[in-house]
Coordinates of C-alpha atoms in Angstrom, one line a residue:
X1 CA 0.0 0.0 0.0
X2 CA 0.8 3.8 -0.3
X3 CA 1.6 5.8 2.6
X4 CA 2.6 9.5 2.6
X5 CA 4.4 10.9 5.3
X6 CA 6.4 13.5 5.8
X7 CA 9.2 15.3 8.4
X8 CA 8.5 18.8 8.9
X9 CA 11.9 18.7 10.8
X10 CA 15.0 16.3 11.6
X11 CA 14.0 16.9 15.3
X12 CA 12.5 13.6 16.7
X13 CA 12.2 11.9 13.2
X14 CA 10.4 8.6 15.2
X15 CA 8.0 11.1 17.2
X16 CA 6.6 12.3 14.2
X17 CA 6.2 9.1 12.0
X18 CA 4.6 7.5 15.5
X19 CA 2.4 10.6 15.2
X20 CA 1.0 10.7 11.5
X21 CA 0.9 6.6 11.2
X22 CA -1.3 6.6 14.2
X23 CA -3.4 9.8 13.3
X24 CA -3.9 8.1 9.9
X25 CA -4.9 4.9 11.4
X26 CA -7.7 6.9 14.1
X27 CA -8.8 8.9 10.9
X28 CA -9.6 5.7 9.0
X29 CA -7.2 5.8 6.3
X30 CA -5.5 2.7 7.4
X31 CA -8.2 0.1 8.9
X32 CA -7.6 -3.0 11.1
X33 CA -5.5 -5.4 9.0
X34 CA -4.2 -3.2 6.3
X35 CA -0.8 -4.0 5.9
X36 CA 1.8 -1.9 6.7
X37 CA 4.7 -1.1 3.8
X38 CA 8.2 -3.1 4.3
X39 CA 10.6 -1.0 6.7
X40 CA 13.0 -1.1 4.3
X41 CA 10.5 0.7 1.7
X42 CA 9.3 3.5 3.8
X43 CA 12.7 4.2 5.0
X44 CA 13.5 4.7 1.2
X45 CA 10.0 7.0 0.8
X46 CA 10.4 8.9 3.8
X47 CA 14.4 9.6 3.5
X48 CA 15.3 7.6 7.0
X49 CA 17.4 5.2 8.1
X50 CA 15.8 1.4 8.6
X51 CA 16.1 1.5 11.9
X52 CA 13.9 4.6 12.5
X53 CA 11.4 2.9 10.7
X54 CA 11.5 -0.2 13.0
X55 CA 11.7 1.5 16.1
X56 CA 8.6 3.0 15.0
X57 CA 6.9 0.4 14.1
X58 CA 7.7 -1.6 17.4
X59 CA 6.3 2.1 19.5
X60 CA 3.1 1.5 17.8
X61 CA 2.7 -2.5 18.1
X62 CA 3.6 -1.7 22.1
X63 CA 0.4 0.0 22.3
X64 CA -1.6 -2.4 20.0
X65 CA -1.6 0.3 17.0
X66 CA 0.1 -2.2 14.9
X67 CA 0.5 -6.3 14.8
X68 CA 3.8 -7.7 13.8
X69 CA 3.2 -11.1 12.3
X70 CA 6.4 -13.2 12.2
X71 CA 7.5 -14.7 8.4
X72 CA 4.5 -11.8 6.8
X73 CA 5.1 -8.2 8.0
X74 CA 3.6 -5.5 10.0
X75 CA -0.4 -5.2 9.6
X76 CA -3.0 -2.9 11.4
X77 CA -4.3 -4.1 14.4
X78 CA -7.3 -5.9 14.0
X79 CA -9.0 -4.9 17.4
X80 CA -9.0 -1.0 15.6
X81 CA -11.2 -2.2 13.1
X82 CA -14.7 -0.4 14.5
X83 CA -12.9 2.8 15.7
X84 CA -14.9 5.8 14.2
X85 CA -13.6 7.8 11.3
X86 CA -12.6 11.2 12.3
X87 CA -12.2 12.8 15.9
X88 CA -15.4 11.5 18.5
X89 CA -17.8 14.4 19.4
X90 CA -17.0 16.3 22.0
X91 CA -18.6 15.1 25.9
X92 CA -21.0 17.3 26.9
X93 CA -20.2 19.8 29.9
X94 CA -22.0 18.8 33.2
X95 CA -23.8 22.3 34.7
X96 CA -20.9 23.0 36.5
X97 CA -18.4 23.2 34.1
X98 CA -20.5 25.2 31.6
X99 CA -21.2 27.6 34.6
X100 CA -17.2 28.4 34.5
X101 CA -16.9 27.8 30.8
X102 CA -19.4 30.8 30.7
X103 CA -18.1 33.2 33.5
X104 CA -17.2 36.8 32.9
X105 CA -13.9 37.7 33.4
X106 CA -14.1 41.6 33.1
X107 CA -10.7 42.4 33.8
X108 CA -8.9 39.9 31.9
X109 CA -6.5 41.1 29.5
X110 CA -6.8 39.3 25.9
X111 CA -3.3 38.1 25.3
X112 CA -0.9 40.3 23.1
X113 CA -2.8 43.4 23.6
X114 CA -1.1 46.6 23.8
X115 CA -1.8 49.3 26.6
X116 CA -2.6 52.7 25.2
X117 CA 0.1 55.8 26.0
X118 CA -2.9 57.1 28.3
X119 CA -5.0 54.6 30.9
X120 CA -6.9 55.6 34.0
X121 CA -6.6 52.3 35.3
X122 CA -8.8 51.2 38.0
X123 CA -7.2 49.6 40.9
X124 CA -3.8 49.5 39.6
X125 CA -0.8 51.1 41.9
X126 CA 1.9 53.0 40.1
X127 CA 4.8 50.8 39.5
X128 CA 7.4 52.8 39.3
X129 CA 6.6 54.0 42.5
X130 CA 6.9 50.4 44.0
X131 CA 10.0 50.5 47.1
X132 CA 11.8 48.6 45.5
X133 CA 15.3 49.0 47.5
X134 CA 13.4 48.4 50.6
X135 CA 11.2 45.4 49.6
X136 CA 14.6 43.7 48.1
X137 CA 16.1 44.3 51.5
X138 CA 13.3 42.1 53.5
X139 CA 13.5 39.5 50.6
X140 CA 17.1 38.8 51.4
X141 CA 16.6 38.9 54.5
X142 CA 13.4 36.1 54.1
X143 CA 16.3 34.2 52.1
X144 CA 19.2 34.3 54.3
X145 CA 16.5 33.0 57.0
X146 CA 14.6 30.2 54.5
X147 CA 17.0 27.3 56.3
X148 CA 15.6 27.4 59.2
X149 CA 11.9 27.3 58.0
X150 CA 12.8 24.4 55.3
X151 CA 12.0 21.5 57.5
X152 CA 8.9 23.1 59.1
X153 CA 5.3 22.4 57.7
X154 CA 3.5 25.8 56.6
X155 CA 0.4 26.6 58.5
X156 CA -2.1 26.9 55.9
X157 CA -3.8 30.4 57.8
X158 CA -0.3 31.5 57.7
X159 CA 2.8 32.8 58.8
X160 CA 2.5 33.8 62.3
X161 CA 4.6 36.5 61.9
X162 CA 2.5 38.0 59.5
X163 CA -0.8 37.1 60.5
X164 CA 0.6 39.0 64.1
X165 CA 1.8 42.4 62.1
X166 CA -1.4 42.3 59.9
X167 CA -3.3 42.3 63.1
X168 CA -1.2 44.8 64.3
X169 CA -1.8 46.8 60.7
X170 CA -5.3 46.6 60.7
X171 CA -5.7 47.6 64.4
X172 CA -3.9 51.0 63.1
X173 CA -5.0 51.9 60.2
X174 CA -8.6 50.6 60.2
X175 CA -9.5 50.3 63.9
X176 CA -10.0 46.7 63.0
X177 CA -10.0 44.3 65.6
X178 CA -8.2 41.0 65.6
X179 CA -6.2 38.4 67.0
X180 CA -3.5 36.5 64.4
X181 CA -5.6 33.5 65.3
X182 CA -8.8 34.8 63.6
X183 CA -6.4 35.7 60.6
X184 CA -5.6 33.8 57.1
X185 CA -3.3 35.1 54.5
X186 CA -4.7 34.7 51.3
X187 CA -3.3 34.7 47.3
X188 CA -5.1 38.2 47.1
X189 CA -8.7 39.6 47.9
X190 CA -10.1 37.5 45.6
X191 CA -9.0 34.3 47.1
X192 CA -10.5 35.6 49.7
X193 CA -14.0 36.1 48.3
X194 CA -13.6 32.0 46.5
X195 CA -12.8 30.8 50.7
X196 CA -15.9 32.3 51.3
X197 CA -17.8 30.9 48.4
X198 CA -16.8 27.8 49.3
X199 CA -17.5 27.8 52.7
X200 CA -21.1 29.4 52.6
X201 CA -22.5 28.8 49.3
X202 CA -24.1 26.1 47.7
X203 CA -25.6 26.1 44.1
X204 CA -28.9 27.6 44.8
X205 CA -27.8 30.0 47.1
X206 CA -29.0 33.3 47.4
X207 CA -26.0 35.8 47.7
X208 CA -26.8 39.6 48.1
X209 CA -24.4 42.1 46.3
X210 CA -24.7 45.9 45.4
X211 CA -25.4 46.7 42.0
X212 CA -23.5 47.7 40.7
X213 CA -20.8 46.3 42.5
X214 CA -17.9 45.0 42.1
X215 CA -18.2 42.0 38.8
X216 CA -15.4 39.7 39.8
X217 CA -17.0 38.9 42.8
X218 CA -20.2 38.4 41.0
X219 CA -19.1 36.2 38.5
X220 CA -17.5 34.1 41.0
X221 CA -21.0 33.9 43.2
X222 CA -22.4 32.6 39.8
X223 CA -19.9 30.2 38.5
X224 CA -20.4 28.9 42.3
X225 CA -24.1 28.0 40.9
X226 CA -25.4 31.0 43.5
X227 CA -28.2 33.0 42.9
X228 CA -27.2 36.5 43.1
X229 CA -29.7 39.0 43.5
X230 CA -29.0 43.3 42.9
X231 CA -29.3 45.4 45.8
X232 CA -29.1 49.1 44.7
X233 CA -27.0 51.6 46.4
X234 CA -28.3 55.5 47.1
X235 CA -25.6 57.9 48.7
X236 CA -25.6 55.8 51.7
X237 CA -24.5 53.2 50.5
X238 CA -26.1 49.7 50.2
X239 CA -30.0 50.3 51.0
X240 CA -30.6 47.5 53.3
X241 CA -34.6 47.2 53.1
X242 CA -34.3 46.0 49.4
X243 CA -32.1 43.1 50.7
X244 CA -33.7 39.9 49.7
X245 CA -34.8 38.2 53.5
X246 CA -33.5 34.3 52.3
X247 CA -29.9 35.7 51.4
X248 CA -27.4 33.2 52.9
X249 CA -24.4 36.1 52.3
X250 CA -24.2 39.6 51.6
X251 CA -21.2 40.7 49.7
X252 CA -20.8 44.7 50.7
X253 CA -17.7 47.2 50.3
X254 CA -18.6 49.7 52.5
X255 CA -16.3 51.5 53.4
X256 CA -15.7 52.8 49.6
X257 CA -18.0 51.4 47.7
X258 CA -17.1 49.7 44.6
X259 CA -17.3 51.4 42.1
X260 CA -19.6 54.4 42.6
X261 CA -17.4 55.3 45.8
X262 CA -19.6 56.5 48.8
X263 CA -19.3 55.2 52.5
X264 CA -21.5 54.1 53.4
X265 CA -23.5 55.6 56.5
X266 CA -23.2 54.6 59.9
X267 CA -26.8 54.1 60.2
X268 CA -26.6 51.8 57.6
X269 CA -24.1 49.6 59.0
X270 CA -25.9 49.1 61.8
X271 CA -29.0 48.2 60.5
X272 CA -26.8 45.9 58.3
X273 CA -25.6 44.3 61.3
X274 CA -28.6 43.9 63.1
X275 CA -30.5 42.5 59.7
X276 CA -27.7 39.8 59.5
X277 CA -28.0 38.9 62.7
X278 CA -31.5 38.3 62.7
X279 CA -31.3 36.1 60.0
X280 CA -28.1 34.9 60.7
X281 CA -26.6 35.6 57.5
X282 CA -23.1 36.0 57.0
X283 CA -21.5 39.2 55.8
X284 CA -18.1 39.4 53.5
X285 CA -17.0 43.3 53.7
X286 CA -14.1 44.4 51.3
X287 CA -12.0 46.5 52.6
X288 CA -10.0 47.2 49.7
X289 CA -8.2 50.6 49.4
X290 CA -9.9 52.6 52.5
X291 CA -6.2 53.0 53.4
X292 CA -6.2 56.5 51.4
X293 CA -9.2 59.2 52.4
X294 CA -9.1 63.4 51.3
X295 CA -11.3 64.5 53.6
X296 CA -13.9 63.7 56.0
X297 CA -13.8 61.4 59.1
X298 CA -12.8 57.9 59.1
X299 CA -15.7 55.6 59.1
X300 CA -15.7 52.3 61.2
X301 CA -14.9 48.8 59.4
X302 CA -18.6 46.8 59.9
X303 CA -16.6 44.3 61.5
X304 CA -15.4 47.0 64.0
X305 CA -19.3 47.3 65.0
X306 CA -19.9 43.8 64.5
X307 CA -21.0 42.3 68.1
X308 CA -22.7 38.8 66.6
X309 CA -20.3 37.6 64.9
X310 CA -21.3 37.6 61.1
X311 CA -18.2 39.1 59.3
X312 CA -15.8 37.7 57.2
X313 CA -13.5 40.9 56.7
X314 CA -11.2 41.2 53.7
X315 CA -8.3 43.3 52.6
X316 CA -5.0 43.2 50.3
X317 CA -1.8 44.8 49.7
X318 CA -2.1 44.7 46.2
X319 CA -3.8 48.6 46.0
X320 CA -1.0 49.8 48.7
X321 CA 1.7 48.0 46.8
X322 CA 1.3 46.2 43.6
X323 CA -1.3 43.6 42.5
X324 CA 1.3 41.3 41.2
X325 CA 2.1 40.5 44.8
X326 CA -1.0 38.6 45.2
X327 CA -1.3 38.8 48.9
X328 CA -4.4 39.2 51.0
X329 CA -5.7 38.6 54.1
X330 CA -9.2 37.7 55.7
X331 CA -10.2 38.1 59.5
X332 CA -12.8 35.5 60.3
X333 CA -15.1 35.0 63.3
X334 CA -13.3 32.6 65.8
X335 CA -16.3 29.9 65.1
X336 CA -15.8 29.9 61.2
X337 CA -11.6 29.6 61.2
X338 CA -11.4 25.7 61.7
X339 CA -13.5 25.1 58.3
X340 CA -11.5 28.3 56.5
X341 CA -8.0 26.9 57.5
X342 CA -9.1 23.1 56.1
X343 CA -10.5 24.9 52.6
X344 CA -7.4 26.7 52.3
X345 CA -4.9 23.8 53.0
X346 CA -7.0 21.8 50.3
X347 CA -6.9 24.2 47.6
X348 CA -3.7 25.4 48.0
X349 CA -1.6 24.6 51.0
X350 CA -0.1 27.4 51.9
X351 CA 0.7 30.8 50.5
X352 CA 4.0 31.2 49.2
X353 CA 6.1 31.5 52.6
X354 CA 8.9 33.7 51.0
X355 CA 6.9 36.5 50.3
X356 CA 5.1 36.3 53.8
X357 CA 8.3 36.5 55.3
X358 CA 9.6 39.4 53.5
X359 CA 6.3 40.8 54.3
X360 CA 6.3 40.3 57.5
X361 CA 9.7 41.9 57.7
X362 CA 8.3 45.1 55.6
X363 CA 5.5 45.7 57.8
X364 CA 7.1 45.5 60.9
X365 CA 9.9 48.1 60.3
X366 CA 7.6 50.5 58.9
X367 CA 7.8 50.2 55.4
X368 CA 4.3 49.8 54.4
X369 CA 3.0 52.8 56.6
X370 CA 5.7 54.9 55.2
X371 CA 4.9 53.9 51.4
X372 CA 0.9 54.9 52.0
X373 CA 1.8 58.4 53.3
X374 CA 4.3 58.7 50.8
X375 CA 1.5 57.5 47.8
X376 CA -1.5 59.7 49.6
X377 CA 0.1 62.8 49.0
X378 CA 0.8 61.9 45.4
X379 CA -2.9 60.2 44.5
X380 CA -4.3 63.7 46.5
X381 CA -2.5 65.7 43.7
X382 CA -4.0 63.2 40.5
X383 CA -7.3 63.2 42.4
X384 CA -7.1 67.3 42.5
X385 CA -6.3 67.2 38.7
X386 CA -9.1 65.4 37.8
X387 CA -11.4 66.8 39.7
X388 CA -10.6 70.2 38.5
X389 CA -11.3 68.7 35.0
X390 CA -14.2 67.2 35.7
X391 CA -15.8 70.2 37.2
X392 CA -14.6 72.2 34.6
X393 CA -14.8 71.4 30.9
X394 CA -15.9 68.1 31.2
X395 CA -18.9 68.7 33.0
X396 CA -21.7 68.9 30.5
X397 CA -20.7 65.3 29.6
X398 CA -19.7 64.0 32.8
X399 CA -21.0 64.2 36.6
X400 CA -18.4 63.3 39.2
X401 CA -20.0 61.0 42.3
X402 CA -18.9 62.4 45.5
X403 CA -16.3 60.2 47.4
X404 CA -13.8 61.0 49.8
X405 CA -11.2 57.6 49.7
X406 CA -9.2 55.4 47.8
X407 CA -7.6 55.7 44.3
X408 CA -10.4 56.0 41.6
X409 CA -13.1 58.4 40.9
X410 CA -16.3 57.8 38.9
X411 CA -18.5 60.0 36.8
X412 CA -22.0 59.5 35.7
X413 CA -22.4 60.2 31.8
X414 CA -25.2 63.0 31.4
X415 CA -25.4 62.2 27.8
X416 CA -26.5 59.0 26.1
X417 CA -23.5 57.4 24.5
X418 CA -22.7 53.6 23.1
X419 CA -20.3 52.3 25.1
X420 CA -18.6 50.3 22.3
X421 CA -18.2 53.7 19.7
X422 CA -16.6 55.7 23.2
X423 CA -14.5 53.2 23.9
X424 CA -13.6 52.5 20.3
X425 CA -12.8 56.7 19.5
X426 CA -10.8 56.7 22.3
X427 CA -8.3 53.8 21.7
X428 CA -7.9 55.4 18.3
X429 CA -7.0 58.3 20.3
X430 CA -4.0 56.3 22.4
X431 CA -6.7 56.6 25.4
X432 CA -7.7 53.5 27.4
X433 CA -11.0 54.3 29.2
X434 CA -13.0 52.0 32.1
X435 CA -16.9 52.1 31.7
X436 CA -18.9 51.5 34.5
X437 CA -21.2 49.2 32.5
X438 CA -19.6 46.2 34.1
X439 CA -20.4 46.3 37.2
X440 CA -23.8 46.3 36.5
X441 CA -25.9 43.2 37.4
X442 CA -28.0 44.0 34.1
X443 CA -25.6 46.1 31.5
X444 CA -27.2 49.8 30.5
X445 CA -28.4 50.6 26.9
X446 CA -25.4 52.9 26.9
X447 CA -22.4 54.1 28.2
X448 CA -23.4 54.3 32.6
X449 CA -20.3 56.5 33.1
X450 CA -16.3 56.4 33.7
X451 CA -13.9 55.1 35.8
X452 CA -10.8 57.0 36.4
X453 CA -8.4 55.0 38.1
X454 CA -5.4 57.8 39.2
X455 CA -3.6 55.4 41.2
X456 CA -1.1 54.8 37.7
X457 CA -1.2 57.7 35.6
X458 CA 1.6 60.0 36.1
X459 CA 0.9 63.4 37.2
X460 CA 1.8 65.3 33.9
X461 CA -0.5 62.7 31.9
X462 CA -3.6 63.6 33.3
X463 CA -4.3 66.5 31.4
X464 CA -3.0 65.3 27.7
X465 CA -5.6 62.0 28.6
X466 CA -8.5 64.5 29.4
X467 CA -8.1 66.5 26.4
X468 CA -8.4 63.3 23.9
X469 CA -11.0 62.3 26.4
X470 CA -12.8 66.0 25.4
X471 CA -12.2 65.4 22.0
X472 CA -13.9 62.0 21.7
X473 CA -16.8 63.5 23.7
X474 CA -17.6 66.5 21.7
X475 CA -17.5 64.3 18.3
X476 CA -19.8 61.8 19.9
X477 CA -22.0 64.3 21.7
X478 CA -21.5 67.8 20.7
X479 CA -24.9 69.1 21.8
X480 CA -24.0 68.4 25.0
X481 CA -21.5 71.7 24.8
X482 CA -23.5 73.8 23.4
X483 CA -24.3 77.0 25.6
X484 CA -28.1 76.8 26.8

């Protein structure tokens, strides 16, 4: 018979004739007891040595591809006779796996593509701001120290070092609570928020959020099979009478809420408490970049006010020092740690104890305290910027939402505008822009309004990105300008 191979390389000659021969055989072009050419012959065809040939052969009659039949040559195996032609349809996916097959991931990068000269980037520290000399310091340091902590099982909650100068942290800068023995160190927030989901909710669930709210929580809620039902948010903040009474978790960010960015009152934390308790429902408060406030009086963590017990309280470095550092931290009740600490040792162990150490090192001699002041002062000049901008000649399009903490600022669109032509003018303009529209439970006809995250963009960019911003809004809505 006639077989055509070929070598797209002389890198692993037998690994690719092993390849096509048994490719051809599961597409049906060789069936069970075709015989297989002479070794000497398809040496010839191919442009191999013999051997090759025959150390292929004998690959494939190991795993039952081909029969060797003394005195008459290599054949087909029979038993491959009633294989399908062709690949076999692919399984269906169980309700589960579609679920994360189908999940939103609304701040994942596609691969390869480019940032624009200009982003406001929500959430994203500036980099070249990072202490570098000081957080290489407390990583030798971790390094020169790694012997002695070689032979010693992790704890899964954490380092204890750590877990005692979060504590300490917290207590400071938060008025937070907490003993290191109510404390976990997690890969980030977000780990955080998947400990919880595992812990409290069950496909069916009903989880609570505010919409709009934060959309990586929500998508994990609902690849969890969770029910997850809008609460809206006035300037208070979450308006607890519109929260559904079966909830088994509320998912809240209070203290700056994400992404509209009010506190939210202390009435409303306490009738927040006080609802949770009745219903014994379980709260998960993110805490997430409260660290940095303009104005206005600190308000009090909900797990600060908490006296039953029903908050799970997250928070992270990666706004105070960069996101790729992935480390986070929950304080749980006392009653709930024993179940966190065995979901956290199943899914991952441990936290990578290098970085905890060095942590732990960077907290404790000030460093962390020292960088926040330091990035306050330059995050109250890019907030001042903007705002000026916003207020200014960017006001008939845009209408900034009053808030008083962390690193982004966002603006209500007066004007009705397609998200996908604003977004699209602007790249063209070298401008990277953040709509609102997903944090929304159920996404707006058009554009809901901006994002500016000012935790990245330098200074002296802020104005050059505002004008293109200006530009793209007067083409797309030049009414909007015109003197009434």
């Amino acid at each position: 018979m006639e077989l055509h191979l070929t070598l797209d390389s002389r890198r692993d000659v037998t690994g690719q004739l092993v390849h096509q021969i048994r490719a051809a055989i599961q597409a049906g072009r060789l069936r069970g007891g075709d015989r297989m050419p002479p070794s000497r012959l398809l040496a010839q065809q191919v442009g191999v040595a013999r051997k090759t040939v025959t150390t292929v052969y004998e690959r494939l009659a190991a795993d039952g591809w081909l029969e060797s039949r003394v005195g008459d040559g290599t054949y087909v195996g029979t038993g491959l006779a009633d294989k399908p032609k062709g690949l076999a349809p692919a399984p269906a996916l169980p309700a589960q796996a579609l679920r994360w097959r189908d999940a939103q991931t609304p701040f994942l990068q596609p691969p390869g593509e480019g940032t624009p000269r200009f982003a406001f980037q929500p959430g994203q520290s500036d980099p070249t701001r990072f202490p570098l000399a000081e957080w290489s310091r407390c990583v030798r340091a971790a390094l020169a120290d790694a012997p002695r902590h070689m032979t010693t099982l992790a704890d899964p909650a954490g380092d204890p070092e750590l877990r005692a100068a979060i504590a300490r942290h917290v207590a400071y800068t938060r008025g937070v609570m907490s003993t290191p023995d109510m404390l976990m160190v997690t890969a980030g927030a977000q780990q955080g928020i998947d400990l919880a989901v595992r812990l409290l909710v069950a496909p069916g669930s009903v989880v609570a959020m505010e919409d709009p709210g934060y959309p990586m929580a929500r998508a994990l809620f609902q690849a969890a099979g969770a029910r997850v039902v809008p609460v809206p948010v006035d300037g208070e903040g979450l308006v607890v009478d519109a929260l559904p009474p079966e909830a088994a978790l509320v998912y809240v960010t209070p203290s700056h809420q994400s992404p509209l960015g009010m506190s939210m009152s202390l009435a409303r934390r306490l009738a927040l408490l006080d609802w949770a308790a009745r219903r014994e429902t379980l709260i998960v408060e993110d805490d997430y970049d409260s660290e940095f406030r303009y104005g206005g009086h600190p308000v009090d963590a909900l797990q600060t006010l908490d006296r039953h017990e029903r908050v799970i309280y997250l928070g992270t470095f990666s706004k105070t020092l960069t996101a790729n550092l992935r480390c986070g931290y929950l304080i749980a009740p006392p009653w709930l740690m024993p179940a966190l600490r065995k979901i956290k040792h199943l899914v991952d162990w441990h936290t990578v104890t290098l970085t905890q150490r060095a942590l732990a090192t960077f907290l404790r001699e000030g460093h962390l305290l020292r960088h926040i002041r330091r990035s306050q002062q330059r995050h109250a000049q890019r907030r001042s910027r903007l705002l000026s901008r916003l207020h200014g000649d960017l006001l008939p399009w845009l209408e900034p939402v009053p808030c008083h903490v962390g690193f982004h600022q966002a603006a209500r669109l007066r004007v009705p505008i397609r998200t996908e032509e604003l977004l699209g003018l602007a790249r063209r303009l070298d401008l990277a822009l953040a709509p609102l529209d997903p944090f929304f439970a159920a996404p707006p006809a058009h554009c809901a309004g901006l994002l500016f995250g000012f935790g990245a963009i330098d200074l002296l960019d802020i104005d050059p990105a505002l004008d293109r911003l200006a530009t793209v809004l007067s083409e797309l809505a030049p009414a909007a300008a015109a003197p009434r």
